[in-house]
PDB file of C-alpha atoms in Angstrom:
ATOM      1  CA  MET A   1     -65.221  89.860  17.179  1.00  0.00           C
ATOM      2  CA  ASP A   2     -66.718  88.468  14.813  1.00  0.00           C
ATOM      3  CA  ARG A   3     -66.447  85.191  12.698  1.00  0.00           C
ATOM      4  CA  ASP A   4     -65.534  86.118   9.819  1.00  0.00           C
ATOM      5  CA  PHE A   5     -62.434  88.458  10.880  1.00  0.00           C
ATOM      6  CA  LEU A   6     -61.519  84.695  13.072  1.00  0.00           C
ATOM      7  CA  ILE A   7     -61.462  82.976  10.118  1.00  0.00           C
ATOM      8  CA  ASP A   8     -59.375  85.395   8.387  1.00  0.00           C
ATOM      9  CA  LEU A   9     -57.173  86.050  11.592  1.00  0.00           C
ATOM     10  CA  PHE A  10     -56.009  82.116  11.322  1.00  0.00           C
ATOM     11  CA  SER A  11     -56.216  82.047   7.657  1.00  0.00           C
ATOM     12  CA  ASP A  12     -52.185  81.462   7.075  1.00  0.00           C
ATOM     13  CA  PHE A  13     -52.653  78.644  10.639  1.00  0.00           C
ATOM     14  CA  GLY A  14     -55.190  76.576   8.398  1.00  0.00           C
ATOM     15  CA  PRO A  15     -58.580  75.281   8.644  1.00  0.00           C
ATOM     16  CA  VAL A  16     -60.210  75.841  11.949  1.00  0.00           C
ATOM     17  CA  THR A  17     -63.778  74.731  12.973  1.00  0.00           C
ATOM     18  CA  ILE A  18     -65.022  78.255  15.197  1.00  0.00           C
ATOM     19  CA  ARG A  19     -68.155  77.660  17.197  1.00  0.00           C
ATOM     20  CA  ARG A  20     -70.761  79.706  19.678  1.00  0.00           C
ATOM     21  CA  MET A  21     -69.100  79.413  23.230  1.00  0.00           C
ATOM     22  CA  PHE A  22     -70.608  81.692  26.496  1.00  0.00           C
ATOM     23  CA  SER A  23     -70.317  84.831  24.547  1.00  0.00           C
ATOM     24  CA  GLY A  24     -68.324  84.773  22.049  1.00  0.00           C
ATOM     25  CA  PHE A  25     -66.279  81.847  20.560  1.00  0.00           C
ATOM     26  CA  GLY A  26     -64.427  78.559  20.846  1.00  0.00           C
ATOM     27  CA  ILE A  27     -61.654  78.038  18.028  1.00  0.00           C
ATOM     28  CA  SER A  28     -60.619  74.495  17.492  1.00  0.00           C
ATOM     29  CA  VAL A  29     -58.408  71.739  15.552  1.00  0.00           C
ATOM     30  CA  ASP A  30     -59.981  67.679  15.336  1.00  0.00           C
ATOM     31  CA  GLY A  31     -62.192  68.095  18.002  1.00  0.00           C
ATOM     32  CA  VAL A  32     -59.314  70.418  20.097  1.00  0.00           C
ATOM     33  CA  ASN A  33     -60.095  73.459  20.841  1.00  0.00           C
ATOM     34  CA  PHE A  34     -57.129  75.569  21.017  1.00  0.00           C
ATOM     35  CA  ALA A  35     -58.803  78.875  21.952  1.00  0.00           C
ATOM     36  CA  LEU A  36     -61.662  81.170  22.549  1.00  0.00           C
ATOM     37  CA  ALA A  37     -62.540  84.439  20.907  1.00  0.00           C
ATOM     38  CA  LEU A  38     -64.860  86.412  24.294  1.00  0.00           C
ATOM     39  CA  ARG A  39     -65.860  90.163  24.492  1.00  0.00           C
ATOM     40  CA  ALA A  40     -62.610  90.276  26.427  1.00  0.00           C
ATOM     41  CA  GLY A  41     -60.101  89.552  23.429  1.00  0.00           C
ATOM     42  CA  LEU A  42     -58.889  86.541  22.293  1.00  0.00           C
ATOM     43  CA  TYR A  43     -57.268  83.449  24.193  1.00  0.00           C
ATOM     44  CA  PHE A  44     -54.506  79.973  23.678  1.00  0.00           C
ATOM     45  CA  ARG A  45     -54.831  77.804  25.174  1.00  0.00           C
ATOM     46  CA  ALA A  46     -51.077  77.992  27.754  1.00  0.00           C
ATOM     47  CA  ASP A  47     -49.751  75.289  30.016  1.00  0.00           C
ATOM     48  CA  GLU A  48     -46.334  75.336  31.907  1.00  0.00           C
ATOM     49  CA  ALA A  49     -44.182  75.251  28.466  1.00  0.00           C
ATOM     50  CA  THR A  50     -45.583  77.779  27.031  1.00  0.00           C
ATOM     51  CA  ILE A  51     -46.875  80.364  29.926  1.00  0.00           C
ATOM     52  CA  PRO A  52     -43.721  81.636  30.132  1.00  0.00           C
ATOM     53  CA  GLN A  53     -44.236  83.224  26.225  1.00  0.00           C
ATOM     54  CA  PHE A  54     -46.988  85.245  27.490  1.00  0.00           C
ATOM     55  CA  GLU A  55     -45.884  86.610  30.754  1.00  0.00           C
ATOM     56  CA  ALA A  56     -42.491  88.060  28.341  1.00  0.00           C
ATOM     57  CA  GLU A  57     -45.053  89.361  26.181  1.00  0.00           C
ATOM     58  CA  GLY A  58     -47.055  91.075  29.756  1.00  0.00           C
ATOM     59  CA  SER A  59     -49.919  89.108  28.623  1.00  0.00           C
ATOM     60  CA  LYS A  60     -52.413  88.185  31.350  1.00  0.00           C
ATOM     61  CA  PRO A  61     -54.346  85.051  31.930  1.00  0.00           C
ATOM     62  CA  PHE A  62     -58.446  84.823  31.005  1.00  0.00           C
ATOM     63  CA  GLN A  63     -60.460  86.209  34.398  1.00  0.00           C
ATOM     64  CA  TYR A  64     -64.273  86.483  34.793  1.00  0.00           C
ATOM     65  CA  GLN A  65     -66.048  88.063  37.601  1.00  0.00           C
ATOM     66  CA  THR A  66     -68.631  85.760  39.329  1.00  0.00           C
ATOM     67  CA  ARG A  67     -70.837  87.626  41.918  1.00  0.00           C
ATOM     68  CA  ALA A  68     -68.545  86.131  45.622  1.00  0.00           C
ATOM     69  CA  LYS A  69     -64.978  86.826  43.486  1.00  0.00           C
ATOM     70  CA  THR A  70     -62.742  86.873  40.306  1.00  0.00           C
ATOM     71  CA  VAL A  71     -61.452  83.505  39.089  1.00  0.00           C
ATOM     72  CA  THR A  72     -58.588  83.278  36.956  1.00  0.00           C
ATOM     73  CA  VAL A  73     -58.673  80.317  34.122  1.00  0.00           C
ATOM     74  CA  ASN A  74     -54.593  80.121  33.929  1.00  0.00           C
ATOM     75  CA  SER A  75     -54.852  77.113  30.793  1.00  0.00           C
ATOM     76  CA  TYR A  76     -56.087  80.385  28.656  1.00  0.00           C
ATOM     77  CA  TRP A  77     -53.659  83.725  28.384  1.00  0.00           C
ATOM     78  CA  GLN A  78     -54.896  87.024  26.150  1.00  0.00           C
ATOM     79  CA  LEU A  79     -52.876  86.803  22.993  1.00  0.00           C
ATOM     80  CA  PRO A  80     -50.213  89.620  22.673  1.00  0.00           C
ATOM     81  CA  ALA A  81     -51.840  92.599  20.755  1.00  0.00           C
ATOM     82  CA  ARG A  82     -49.451  92.479  18.203  1.00  0.00           C
ATOM     83  CA  LEU A  83     -50.174  88.957  16.629  1.00  0.00           C
ATOM     84  CA  PHE A  84     -52.909  90.655  15.432  1.00  0.00           C
ATOM     85  CA  ASP A  85     -50.645  92.426  12.813  1.00  0.00           C
ATOM     86  CA  ASP A  86     -48.276  89.730  11.783  1.00  0.00           C
ATOM     87  CA  SER A  87     -50.401  86.607  10.632  1.00  0.00           C
ATOM     88  CA  GLU A  88     -47.447  84.330  10.473  1.00  0.00           C
ATOM     89  CA  ASP A  89     -46.016  84.687  14.559  1.00  0.00           C
ATOM     90  CA  LEU A  90     -49.622  84.316  14.679  1.00  0.00           C
ATOM     91  CA  SER A  91     -49.689  80.855  13.412  1.00  0.00           C
ATOM     92  CA  VAL A  92     -46.578  79.925  15.510  1.00  0.00           C
ATOM     93  CA  TRP A  93     -48.512  80.592  18.552  1.00  0.00           C
ATOM     94  CA  ALA A  94     -51.216  79.215  17.437  1.00  0.00           C
ATOM     95  CA  ARG A  95     -49.552  75.674  17.109  1.00  0.00           C
ATOM     96  CA  ALA A  96     -47.890  76.137  20.186  1.00  0.00           C
ATOM     97  CA  ALA A  97     -51.386  76.848  21.512  1.00  0.00           C
ATOM     98  CA  LEU A  98     -52.731  73.906  19.575  1.00  0.00           C
ATOM     99  CA  ALA A  99     -49.868  71.306  20.721  1.00  0.00           C
ATOM    100  CA  ALA A 100     -50.591  72.799  24.663  1.00  0.00           C
ATOM    101  CA  ALA A 101     -54.179  72.111  23.949  1.00  0.00           C
ATOM    102  CA  GLN A 102     -53.234  68.372  22.851  1.00  0.00           C
ATOM    103  CA  ARG A 103     -51.578  68.080  26.332  1.00  0.00           C
ATOM    104  CA  ALA A 104     -53.751  68.742  28.037  1.00  0.00           C
ATOM    105  CA  ALA A 105     -56.384  65.762  26.929  1.00  0.00           C
ATOM    106  CA  LEU A 106     -53.630  63.450  26.889  1.00  0.00           C
ATOM    107  CA  LYS A 107     -53.403  63.850  30.524  1.00  0.00           C
ATOM    108  CA  LYS A 108     -56.940  63.976  30.786  1.00  0.00           C
ATOM    109  CA  ARG A 109     -57.160  60.508  29.128  1.00  0.00           C
ATOM    110  CA  PRO A 110     -57.537  57.209  31.981  1.00  0.00           C
ATOM    111  CA  LYS A 111     -54.640  54.818  31.451  1.00  0.00           C
ATOM    112  CA  ALA A 112     -55.215  51.541  30.118  1.00  0.00           C
ATOM    113  CA  ARG A 113     -55.000  50.455  33.347  1.00  0.00           C
ATOM    114  CA  LYS A 114     -57.017  52.847  35.106  1.00  0.00           C
ATOM    115  CA  VAL A 115     -59.892  51.594  32.732  1.00  0.00           C
ATOM    116  CA  ALA A 116     -59.977  47.847  32.801  1.00  0.00           C
ATOM    117  CA  LYS A 117     -59.420  47.825  36.687  1.00  0.00           C
ATOM    118  CA  ALA A 118     -62.869  49.983  37.103  1.00  0.00           C
ATOM    119  CA  ALA A 119     -64.412  47.614  34.191  1.00  0.00           C
ATOM    120  CA  THR A 120     -63.243  44.687  36.634  1.00  0.00           C
ATOM    121  CA  LYS A 121     -65.323  46.630  39.625  1.00  0.00           C
ATOM    122  CA  MET A 122     -68.497  47.785  37.473  1.00  0.00           C
ATOM    123  CA  ALA A 123     -68.450  43.650  36.520  1.00  0.00           C
ATOM    124  CA  ALA A 124     -68.698  42.696  39.740  1.00  0.00           C
ATOM    125  CA  PRO A 125     -72.002  44.206  41.546  1.00  0.00           C
ATOM    126  CA  GLY A 126     -73.656  43.268  38.656  1.00  0.00           C
ATOM    127  CA  LYS A 127     -72.824  39.647  38.846  1.00  0.00           C
ATOM    128  CA  ALA A 128     -73.487  40.227  42.807  1.00  0.00           C
ATOM    129  CA  ALA A 129     -77.423  41.397  42.022  1.00  0.00           C
ATOM    130  CA  ALA A 130     -77.475  39.051  39.580  1.00  0.00           C
ATOM    131  CA  GLY A 131     -77.170  36.373  42.230  1.00  0.00           C
ATOM    132  CA  ARG A 132     -79.033  37.991  44.490  1.00  0.00           C
ATOM    133  CA  ALA A 133     -81.411  38.175  42.219  1.00  0.00           C
ATOM    134  CA  VAL A 134     -81.709  34.494  41.487  1.00  0.00           C
ATOM    135  CA  ALA A 135     -81.729  33.838  45.678  1.00  0.00           C
ATOM    136  CA  LYS A 136     -84.849  36.027  45.892  1.00  0.00           C
ATOM    137  CA  THR A 137     -86.958  34.065  43.001  1.00  0.00           C
ATOM    138  CA  LYS A 138     -86.554  30.514  45.079  1.00  0.00           C
ATOM    139  CA  LYS A 139     -88.844  29.362  47.075  1.00  0.00           C
ATOM    140  CA  ALA A 140     -87.972  28.964  50.876  1.00  0.00           C
ATOM    141  CA  PRO A 141     -88.338  25.815  52.129  1.00  0.00           C
ATOM    142  CA  LYS A 142     -92.016  24.281  53.139  1.00  0.00           C
ATOM    143  CA  ARG A 143     -92.127  23.532  56.902  1.00  0.00           C
ATOM    144  CA  LYS A 144     -93.578  20.753  58.157  1.00  0.00           C
ATOM    145  CA  ARG A 145     -96.651  20.774  60.953  1.00  0.00           C
ATOM    146  CA  ALA A 146     -97.023  18.900  64.092  1.00  0.00           C
TER     147      ALA A 146
END
């Protein structure tokens, strides 16, 4: 798949950003990657809400081979072949994939409480280190000679 083909394929969906990635392209909207176009095919982002759709179509999750094993990536599933000829239905699937990618991005964001806790922990060692630095610069008291 080349860039021009992908631009045409997503024309009914709306503007997408297509960037080189691995052996193909990453497809995103507003910085959220929702599809991968690789040698093996076109894969859409999926989650527990959308995986049943892919399974019903007979699609499989993205897989790649390492020297030791086959790795399955359950967050990306192959787009059903019939959607390449139905741009309207492809747009529906693309919106669902984008929504799945957005949900995944929300799960990755640290909660405000955790961020505040981490900031407090980070500040404490700095204060201690600063205190040690001051302690090291003080001169030791002089001993009296007898």
